[in-house]
Short mmCIF file of C-alpha atoms in Angstrom, two decimals:
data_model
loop_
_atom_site.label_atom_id
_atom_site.label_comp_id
_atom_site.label_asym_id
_atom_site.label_seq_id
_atom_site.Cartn_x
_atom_site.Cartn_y
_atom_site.Cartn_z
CA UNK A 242 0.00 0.00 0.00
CA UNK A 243 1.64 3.40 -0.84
CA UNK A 244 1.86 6.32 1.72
CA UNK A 245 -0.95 8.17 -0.46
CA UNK A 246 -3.16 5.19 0.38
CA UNK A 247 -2.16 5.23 3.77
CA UNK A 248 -2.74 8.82 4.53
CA UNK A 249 -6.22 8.88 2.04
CA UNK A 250 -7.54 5.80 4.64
CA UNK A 251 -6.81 8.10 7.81
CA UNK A 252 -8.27 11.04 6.07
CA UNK A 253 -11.70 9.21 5.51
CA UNK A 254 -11.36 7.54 8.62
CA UNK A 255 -11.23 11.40 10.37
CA UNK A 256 -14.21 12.49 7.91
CA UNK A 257 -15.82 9.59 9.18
CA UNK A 258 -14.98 10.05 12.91
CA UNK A 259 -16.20 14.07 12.86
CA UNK A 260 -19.72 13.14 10.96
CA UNK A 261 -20.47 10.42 13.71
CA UNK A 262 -19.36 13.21 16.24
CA UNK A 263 -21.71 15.60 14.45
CA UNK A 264 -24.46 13.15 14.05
CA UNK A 265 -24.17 12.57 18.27
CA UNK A 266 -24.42 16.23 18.72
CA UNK A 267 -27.12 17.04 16.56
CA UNK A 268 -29.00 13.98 18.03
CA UNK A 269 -28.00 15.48 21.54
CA UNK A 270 -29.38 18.64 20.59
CA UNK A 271 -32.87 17.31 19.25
CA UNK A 272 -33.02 15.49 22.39
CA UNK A 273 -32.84 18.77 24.21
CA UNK A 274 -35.13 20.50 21.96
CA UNK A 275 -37.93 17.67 22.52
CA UNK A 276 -37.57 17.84 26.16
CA UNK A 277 -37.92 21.79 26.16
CA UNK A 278 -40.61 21.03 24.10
CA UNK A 279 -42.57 18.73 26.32
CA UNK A 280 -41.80 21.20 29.23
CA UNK A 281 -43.16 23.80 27.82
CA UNK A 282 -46.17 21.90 26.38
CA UNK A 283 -46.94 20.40 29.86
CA UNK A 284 -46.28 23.30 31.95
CA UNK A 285 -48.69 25.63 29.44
CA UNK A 286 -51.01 22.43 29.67
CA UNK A 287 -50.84 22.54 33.61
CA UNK A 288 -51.33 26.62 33.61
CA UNK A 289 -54.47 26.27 31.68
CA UNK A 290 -55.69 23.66 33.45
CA UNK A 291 -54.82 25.72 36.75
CA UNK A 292 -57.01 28.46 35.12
CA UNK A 293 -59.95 26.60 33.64
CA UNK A 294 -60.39 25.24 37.15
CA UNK A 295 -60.18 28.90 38.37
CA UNK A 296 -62.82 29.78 36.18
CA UNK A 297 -64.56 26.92 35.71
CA UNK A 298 -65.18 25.99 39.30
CA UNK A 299 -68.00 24.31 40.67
CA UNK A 300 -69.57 28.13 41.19
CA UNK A 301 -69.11 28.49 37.70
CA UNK A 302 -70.92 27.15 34.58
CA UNK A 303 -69.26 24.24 33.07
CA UNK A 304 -66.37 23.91 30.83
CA UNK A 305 -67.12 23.63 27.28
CA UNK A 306 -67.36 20.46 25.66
CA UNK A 307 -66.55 18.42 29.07
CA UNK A 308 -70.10 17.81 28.73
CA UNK A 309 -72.76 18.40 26.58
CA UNK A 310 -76.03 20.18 27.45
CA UNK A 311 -78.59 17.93 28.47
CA UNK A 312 -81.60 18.61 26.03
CA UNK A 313 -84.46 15.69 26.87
CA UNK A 314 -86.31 17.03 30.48
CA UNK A 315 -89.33 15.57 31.53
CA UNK A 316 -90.75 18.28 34.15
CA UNK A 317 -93.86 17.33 36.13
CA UNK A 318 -95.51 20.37 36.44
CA UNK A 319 -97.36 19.92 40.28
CA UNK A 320 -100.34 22.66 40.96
CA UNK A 321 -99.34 25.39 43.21
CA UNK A 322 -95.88 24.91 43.11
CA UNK A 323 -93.97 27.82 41.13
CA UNK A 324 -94.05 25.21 38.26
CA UNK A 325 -95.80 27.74 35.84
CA UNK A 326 -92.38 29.85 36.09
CA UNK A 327 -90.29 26.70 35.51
CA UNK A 328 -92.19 25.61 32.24
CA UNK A 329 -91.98 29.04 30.99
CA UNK A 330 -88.12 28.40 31.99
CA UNK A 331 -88.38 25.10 29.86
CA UNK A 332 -90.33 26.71 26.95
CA UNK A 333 -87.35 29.58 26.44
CA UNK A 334 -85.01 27.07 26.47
CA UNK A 335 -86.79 24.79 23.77
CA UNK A 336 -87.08 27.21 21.70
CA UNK A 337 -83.25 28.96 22.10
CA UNK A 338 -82.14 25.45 21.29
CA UNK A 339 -84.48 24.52 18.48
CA UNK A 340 -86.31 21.64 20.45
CA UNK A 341 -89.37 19.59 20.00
CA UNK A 342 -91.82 20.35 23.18
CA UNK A 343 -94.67 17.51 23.17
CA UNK A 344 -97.97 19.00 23.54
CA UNK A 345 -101.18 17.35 24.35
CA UNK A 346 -104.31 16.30 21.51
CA UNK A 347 -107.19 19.11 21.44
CA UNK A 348 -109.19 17.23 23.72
CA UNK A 349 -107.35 17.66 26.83
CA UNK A 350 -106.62 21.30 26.42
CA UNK A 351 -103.37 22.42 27.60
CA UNK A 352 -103.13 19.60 30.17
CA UNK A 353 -102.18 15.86 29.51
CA UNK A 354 -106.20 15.07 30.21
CA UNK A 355 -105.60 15.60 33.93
CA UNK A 356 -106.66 14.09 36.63
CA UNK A 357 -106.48 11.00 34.07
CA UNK A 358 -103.11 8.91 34.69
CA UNK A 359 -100.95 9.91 31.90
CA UNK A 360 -101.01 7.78 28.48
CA UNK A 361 -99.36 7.96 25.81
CA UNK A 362 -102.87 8.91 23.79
CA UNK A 363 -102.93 12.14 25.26
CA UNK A 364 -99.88 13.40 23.01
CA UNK A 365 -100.56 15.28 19.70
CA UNK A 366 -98.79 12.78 16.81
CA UNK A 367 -97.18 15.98 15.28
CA UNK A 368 -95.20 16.98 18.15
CA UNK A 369 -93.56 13.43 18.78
CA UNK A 370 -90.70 12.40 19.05
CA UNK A 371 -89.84 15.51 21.56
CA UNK A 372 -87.23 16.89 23.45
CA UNK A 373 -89.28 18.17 26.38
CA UNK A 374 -92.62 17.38 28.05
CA UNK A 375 -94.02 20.06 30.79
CA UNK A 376 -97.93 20.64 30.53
CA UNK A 377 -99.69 19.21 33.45
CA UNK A 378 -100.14 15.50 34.01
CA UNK A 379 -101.14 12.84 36.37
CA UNK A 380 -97.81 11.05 36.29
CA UNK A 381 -97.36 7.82 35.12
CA UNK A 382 -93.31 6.66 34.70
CA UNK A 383 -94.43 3.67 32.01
CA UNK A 384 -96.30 5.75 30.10
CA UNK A 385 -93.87 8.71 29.67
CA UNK A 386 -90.94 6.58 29.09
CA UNK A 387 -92.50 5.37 25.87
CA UNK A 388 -92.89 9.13 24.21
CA UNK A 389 -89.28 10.25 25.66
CA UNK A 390 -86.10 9.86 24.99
CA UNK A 391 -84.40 7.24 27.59
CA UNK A 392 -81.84 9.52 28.40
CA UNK A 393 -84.27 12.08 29.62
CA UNK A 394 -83.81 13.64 33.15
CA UNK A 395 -86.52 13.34 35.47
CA UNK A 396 -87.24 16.51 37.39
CA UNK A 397 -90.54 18.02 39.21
CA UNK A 398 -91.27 20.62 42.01
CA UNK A 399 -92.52 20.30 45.60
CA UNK A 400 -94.16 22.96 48.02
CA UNK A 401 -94.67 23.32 51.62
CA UNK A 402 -97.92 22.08 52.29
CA UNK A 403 -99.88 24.41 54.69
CA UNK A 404 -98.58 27.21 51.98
CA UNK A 405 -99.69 24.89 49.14
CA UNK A 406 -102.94 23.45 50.55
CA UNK A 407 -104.18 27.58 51.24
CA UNK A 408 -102.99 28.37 47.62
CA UNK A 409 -105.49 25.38 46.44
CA UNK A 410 -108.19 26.41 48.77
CA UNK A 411 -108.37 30.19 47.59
CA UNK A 412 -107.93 29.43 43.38
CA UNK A 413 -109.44 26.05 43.25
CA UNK A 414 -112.85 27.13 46.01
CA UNK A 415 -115.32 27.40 43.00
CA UNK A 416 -114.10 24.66 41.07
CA UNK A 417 -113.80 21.63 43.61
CA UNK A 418 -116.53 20.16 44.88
CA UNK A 419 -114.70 20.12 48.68
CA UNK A 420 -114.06 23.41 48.77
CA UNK A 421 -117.49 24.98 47.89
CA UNK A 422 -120.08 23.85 50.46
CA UNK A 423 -117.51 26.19 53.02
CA UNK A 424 -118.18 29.70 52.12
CA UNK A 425 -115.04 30.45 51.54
CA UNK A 426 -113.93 29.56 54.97
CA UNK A 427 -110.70 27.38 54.86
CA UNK A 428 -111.15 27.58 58.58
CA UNK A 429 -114.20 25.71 58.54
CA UNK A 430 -113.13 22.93 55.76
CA UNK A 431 -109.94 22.28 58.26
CA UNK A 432 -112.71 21.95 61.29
CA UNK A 433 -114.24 19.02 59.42
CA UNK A 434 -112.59 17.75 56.16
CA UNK A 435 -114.38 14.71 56.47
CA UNK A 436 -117.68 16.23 55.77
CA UNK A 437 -116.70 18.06 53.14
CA UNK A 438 -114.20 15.79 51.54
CA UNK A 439 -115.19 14.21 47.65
CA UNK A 440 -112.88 11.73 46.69
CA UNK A 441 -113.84 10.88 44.03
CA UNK A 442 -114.67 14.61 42.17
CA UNK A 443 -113.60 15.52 39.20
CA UNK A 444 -110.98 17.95 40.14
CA UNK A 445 -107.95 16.69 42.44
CA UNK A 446 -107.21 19.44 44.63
CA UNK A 447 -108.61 18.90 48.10
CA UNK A 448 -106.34 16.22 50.03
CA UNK A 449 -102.72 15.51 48.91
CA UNK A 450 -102.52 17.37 45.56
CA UNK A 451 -98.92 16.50 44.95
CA UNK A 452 -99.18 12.88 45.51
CA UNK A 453 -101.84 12.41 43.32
CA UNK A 454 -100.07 14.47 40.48
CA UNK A 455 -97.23 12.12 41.03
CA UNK A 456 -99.45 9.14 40.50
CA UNK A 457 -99.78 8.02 44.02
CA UNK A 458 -103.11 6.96 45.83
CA UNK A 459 -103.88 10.08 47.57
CA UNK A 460 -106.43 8.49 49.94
CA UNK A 461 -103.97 5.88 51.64
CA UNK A 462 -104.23 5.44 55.73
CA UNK A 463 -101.23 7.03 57.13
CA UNK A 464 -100.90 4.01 59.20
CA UNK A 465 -99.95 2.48 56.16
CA UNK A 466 -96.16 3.24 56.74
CA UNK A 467 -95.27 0.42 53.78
CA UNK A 468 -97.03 2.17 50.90
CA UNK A 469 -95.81 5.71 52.41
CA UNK A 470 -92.07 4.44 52.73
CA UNK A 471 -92.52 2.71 48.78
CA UNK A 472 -93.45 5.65 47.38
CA UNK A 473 -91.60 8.36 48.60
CA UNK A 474 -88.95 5.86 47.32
CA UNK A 475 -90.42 5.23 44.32
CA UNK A 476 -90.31 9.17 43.49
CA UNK A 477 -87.00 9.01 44.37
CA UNK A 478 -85.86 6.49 41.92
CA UNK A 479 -88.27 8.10 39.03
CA UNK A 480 -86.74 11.62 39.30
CA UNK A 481 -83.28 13.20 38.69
CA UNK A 482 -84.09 16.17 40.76
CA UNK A 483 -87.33 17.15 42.79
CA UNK A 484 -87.48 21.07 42.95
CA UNK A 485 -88.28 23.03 46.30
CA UNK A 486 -90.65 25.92 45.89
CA UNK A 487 -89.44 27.89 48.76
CA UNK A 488 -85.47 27.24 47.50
CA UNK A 489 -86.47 27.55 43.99
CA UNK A 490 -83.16 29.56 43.09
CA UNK A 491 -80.78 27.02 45.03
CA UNK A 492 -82.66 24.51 43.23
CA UNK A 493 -81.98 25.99 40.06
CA UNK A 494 -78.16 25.51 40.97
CA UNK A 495 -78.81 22.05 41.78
CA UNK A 496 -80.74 21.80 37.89
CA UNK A 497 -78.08 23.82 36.32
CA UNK A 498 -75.44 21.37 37.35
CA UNK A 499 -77.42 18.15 36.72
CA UNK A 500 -78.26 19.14 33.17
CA UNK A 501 -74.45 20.86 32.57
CA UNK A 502 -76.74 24.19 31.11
CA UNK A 503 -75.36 28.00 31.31
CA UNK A 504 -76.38 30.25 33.01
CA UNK A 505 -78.60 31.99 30.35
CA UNK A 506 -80.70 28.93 30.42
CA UNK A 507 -82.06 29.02 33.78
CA UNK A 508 -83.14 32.92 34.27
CA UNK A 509 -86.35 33.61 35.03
CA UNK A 510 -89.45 35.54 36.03
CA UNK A 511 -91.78 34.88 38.66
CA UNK A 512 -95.32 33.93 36.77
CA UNK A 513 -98.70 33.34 37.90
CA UNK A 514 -98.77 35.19 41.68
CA UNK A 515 -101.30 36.03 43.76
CA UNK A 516 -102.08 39.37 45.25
CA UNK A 517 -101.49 39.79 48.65
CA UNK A 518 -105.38 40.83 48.88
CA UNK A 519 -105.84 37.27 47.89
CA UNK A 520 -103.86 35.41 49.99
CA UNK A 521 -105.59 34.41 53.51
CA UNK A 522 -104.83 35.13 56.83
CA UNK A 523 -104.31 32.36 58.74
CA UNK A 524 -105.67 31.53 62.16
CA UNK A 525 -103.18 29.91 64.82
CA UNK A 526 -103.04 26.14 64.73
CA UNK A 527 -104.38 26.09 60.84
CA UNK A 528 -101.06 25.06 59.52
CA UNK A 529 -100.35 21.78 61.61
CA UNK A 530 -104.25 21.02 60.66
CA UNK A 531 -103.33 21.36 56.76
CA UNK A 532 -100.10 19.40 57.12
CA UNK A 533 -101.98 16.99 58.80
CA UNK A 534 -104.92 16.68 56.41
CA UNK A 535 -101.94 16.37 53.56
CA UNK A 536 -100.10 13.76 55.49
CA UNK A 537 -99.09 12.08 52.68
CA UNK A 538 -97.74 15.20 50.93
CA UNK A 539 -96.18 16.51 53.96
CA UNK A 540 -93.90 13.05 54.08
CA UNK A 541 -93.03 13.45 50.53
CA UNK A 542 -92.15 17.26 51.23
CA UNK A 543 -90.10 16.57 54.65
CA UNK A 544 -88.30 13.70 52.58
CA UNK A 545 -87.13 15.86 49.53
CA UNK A 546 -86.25 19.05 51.35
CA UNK A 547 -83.63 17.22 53.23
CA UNK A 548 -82.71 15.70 50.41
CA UNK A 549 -82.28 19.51 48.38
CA UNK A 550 -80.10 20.41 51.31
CA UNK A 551 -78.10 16.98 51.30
CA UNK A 552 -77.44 17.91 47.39
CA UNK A 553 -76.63 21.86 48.17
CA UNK A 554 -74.17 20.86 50.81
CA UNK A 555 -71.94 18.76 48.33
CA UNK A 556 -71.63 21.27 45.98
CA UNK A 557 -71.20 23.81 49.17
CA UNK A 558 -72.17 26.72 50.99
CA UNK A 559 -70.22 29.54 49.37
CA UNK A 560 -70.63 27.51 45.96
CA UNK A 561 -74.50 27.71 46.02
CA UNK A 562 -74.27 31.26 47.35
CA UNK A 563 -72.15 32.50 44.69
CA UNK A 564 -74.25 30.95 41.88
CA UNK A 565 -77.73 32.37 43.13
CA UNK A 566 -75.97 35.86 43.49
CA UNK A 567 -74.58 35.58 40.08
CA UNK A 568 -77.94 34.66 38.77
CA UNK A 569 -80.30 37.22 40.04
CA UNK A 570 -77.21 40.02 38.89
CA UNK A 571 -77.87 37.97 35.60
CA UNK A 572 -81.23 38.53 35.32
CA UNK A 573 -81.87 41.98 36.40
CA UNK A 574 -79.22 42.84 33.56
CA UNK A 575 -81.99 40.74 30.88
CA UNK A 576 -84.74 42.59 32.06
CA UNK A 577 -82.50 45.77 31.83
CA UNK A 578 -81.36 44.83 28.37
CA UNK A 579 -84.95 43.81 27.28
CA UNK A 580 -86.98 46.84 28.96
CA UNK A 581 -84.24 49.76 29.53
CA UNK A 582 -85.93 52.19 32.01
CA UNK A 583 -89.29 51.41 31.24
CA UNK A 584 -89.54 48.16 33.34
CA UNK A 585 -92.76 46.27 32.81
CA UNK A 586 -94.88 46.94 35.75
CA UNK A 587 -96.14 43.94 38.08
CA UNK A 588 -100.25 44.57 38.64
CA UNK A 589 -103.42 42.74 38.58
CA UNK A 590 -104.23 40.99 35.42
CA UNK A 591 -107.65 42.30 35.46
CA UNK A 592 -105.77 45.55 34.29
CA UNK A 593 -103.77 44.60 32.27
CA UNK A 594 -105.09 45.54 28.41
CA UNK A 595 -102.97 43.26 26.46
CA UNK A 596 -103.89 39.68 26.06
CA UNK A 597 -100.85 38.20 24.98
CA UNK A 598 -99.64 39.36 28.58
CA UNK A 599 -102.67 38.88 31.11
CA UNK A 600 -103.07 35.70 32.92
CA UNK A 601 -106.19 33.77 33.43
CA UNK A 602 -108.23 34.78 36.09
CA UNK A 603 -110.28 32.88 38.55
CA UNK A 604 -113.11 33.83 40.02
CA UNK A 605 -112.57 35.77 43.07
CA UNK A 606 -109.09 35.34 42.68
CA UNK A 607 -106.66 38.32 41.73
CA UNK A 608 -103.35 36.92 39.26
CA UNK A 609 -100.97 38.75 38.86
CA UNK A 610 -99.43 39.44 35.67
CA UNK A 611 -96.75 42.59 33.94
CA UNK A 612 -97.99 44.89 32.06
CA UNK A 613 -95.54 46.83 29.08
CA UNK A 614 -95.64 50.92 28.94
CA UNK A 615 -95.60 52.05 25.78
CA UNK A 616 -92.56 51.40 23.43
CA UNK A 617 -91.62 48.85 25.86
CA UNK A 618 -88.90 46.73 23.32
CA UNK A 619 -85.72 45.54 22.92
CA UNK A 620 -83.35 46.53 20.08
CA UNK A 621 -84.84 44.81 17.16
CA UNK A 622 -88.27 42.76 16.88
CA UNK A 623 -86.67 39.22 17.44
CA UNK A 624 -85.52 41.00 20.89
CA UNK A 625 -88.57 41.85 21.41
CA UNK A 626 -90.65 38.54 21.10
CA UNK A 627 -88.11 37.18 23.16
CA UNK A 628 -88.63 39.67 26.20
CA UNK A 629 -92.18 38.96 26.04
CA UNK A 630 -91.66 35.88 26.36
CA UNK A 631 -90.12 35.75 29.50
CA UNK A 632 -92.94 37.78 31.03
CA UNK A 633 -95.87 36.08 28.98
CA UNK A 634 -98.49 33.87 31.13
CA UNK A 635 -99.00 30.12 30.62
CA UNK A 636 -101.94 30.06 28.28
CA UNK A 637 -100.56 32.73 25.99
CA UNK A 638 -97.18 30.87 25.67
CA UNK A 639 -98.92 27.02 25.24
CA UNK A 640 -100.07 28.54 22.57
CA UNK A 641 -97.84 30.42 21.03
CA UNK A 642 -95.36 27.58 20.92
CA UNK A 643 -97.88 25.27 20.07
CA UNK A 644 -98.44 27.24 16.70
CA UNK A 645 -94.35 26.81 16.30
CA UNK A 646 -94.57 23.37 16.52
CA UNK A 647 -97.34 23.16 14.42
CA UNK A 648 -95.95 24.96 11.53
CA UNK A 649 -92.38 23.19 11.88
CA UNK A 650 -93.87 19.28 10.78
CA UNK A 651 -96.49 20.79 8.82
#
């Protein structure tokens, strides 16, 4: 081998020794880079997370896309109860969301043929398959589950008895038969219910209201402590939520959570009050005799408030106080954006001029209902319908969206 051989080998053996050196190094540098790399990434990833908790806390609505709105509610809408505000609640939110409301045939009217147990009859063909059901029924779990989705959440509303049971007595007294051999005198029903007491009239609203809308036998003994005990569980099991009228904005929380919804979906306005003329005075000792009378109701009420309260404390005190705040600041700014200064005004509904905004009236009874002052709109017509819908009475609105649904699958 000659000494140019020699000295070209050692050459390409130094090329060769400097390109694996530079291979090592670059592969040491890319190394380095990736590792930066999936520093960075993670500690970005760990920031946001930080900060999505932050925000996103259980005060907070939900994160986006964690989990999707739930759209298919079946709300059993008890007498008495505040439920009139939540379907008007459910009706909004149909319609912000494009969604099928089921609405009963012509022959029961805007109920589900109440007092009748629910069947699956009683729904108008052209506004199945639905998203939400929330006219008044007689509930019967079988018979639901057939016309709604199996996902569907469960939810109703419950109300102190005495206060329920004197609500019944004044707006039901010339319509049930119990009520109207009295004179008016809730006093003197309570003295002798017995006497008084139909069971079998037409109109359910004289002992245990609530059970009965829930499909239970509203005449069993209170000794029987079985059948009391099965139901109250069977309610339990049926529902995703039961609603307290006297916590109705805590329970709101508890319904915003359950059905992952913003805040926007669960603002309201209080519908279908009574006067205060209108509203009885009652004597000492009349509200342990009402309780007593609705024993059954009363066990499903005691029951379920604890319950509410059981549910409020996981979330937490300062949680649940945060979110109501937040939600009344929420909807005195729609009201402001819908009505500017001129507010609509809270009076009788005999008053009130417009019929697409006064709410039925019964007899001897004063409703109360809002009432728009001239030029009373939001920024554009759309606006506008929507603002008066969120102050628009029960009838008006059944019918209103009724009419949607009627021209959608027409």
């Amino acid at each position: 081998m000659g000494t140019d051989d020699v000295e070209g080998e050692h050459s390409a053996h130094r090329i060769h020794s400097s390109v694996r050196q530079m291979k090592k190094k670059i592969c040491l540098v890319l190394l380095v880079v990736c590792m930066v790399t999936l520093l960075l990434r993670w500690t970005m990833e760990t920031s946001m997370e930080t900060s999505n908790l932050n925000f996103f806390s259980p005060c907070s609505q939900p994160s986006p896309g964690l989990k999707p709105k739930q759209t298919n509610v079946v709300f059993l809408k008890t007498h008495k109860t505040g439920s009139s505000t939540m379907q008007n609640l459910l009706f909004r939110f149909a319609e912000r969301h494009n969604l099928t409301v089921a609405f009963p045939i012509k022959e029961c009217g805007h109920l589900f043929c109440y007092p009748r147990s629910f069947n699956t009859s009683f729904v108008l063909p052209g506004t199945l398959p639905a998203n939400i059901i929330t006219n008044h029924m007689r509930f019967n779990h079988d018979e639901v589950r057939v016309v709604m989705p199996h996902n569907s959440a469960y939810i109703t509303i419950l109300r102190e008895p005495a206060s329920m049971f004197e609500s019944m007595f004044t707006y039901f007294k010339e319509i049930c038969e119990s009520f109207k051999n009295v004179n008016g005198s809730l006093e003197a029903f309570l003295k002798e219910p017995q006497r008084y007491y139909q069971p079998n009239e037409p109109f359910m609203a004289a002992r245990n209201a609530l059970t009965f809308d829930l499909g239970g036998d509203k005449d069993r003994p209170e000794t029987d402590a079985a059948y009391i005990r099965d139901f109250v569980a069977e309610v339990e099991s049926s529902f995703s939520l039961v609603m307290i009228a006297e916590y109705f904005d805590e329970s709101l929380v508890l319904l915003r959570h359950l059905l992952s919804w913003d805040l926007e979906d669960i603002l309201y306005v209080k519908l279908n009050m009574r006067a205060a003329g209108s509203k009885l005075s009652l004597a000492p000792g009349l509200t342990a005799k009402m309780r007593a009378w609705n024993y059954l109701d009363t066990k499903l009420y005691d029951h379920f408030n604890v319950s509410l309260w059981r549910q409020l404390a996981a979330l937490g005190p300062a949680c649940v106080a945060e979110e109501v705040s937040l939600m009344r600041q929420a909807q005195e700014s729609l009201m402001q954006s819908c009505f500017g200064d001129r507010m609509p005004q809270l009076r009788s509904g005999k008053l009130i001029k417009n019929k697409r905004l006064r709410p039925w009236q019964p007899r001897n009874v004063d409703i109360l209902g809002y009432d728009l002052l001239a030029n009373s709109h939001g920024s554009s017509s759309q606006d506008h319908e929507l603002c008066l819908k969120l102050i628009m009475p029960e009838g008006q609105y059944n019918e209103v969206l009724l009419d949607r649904e009627t021209q959608r699958f027409s």
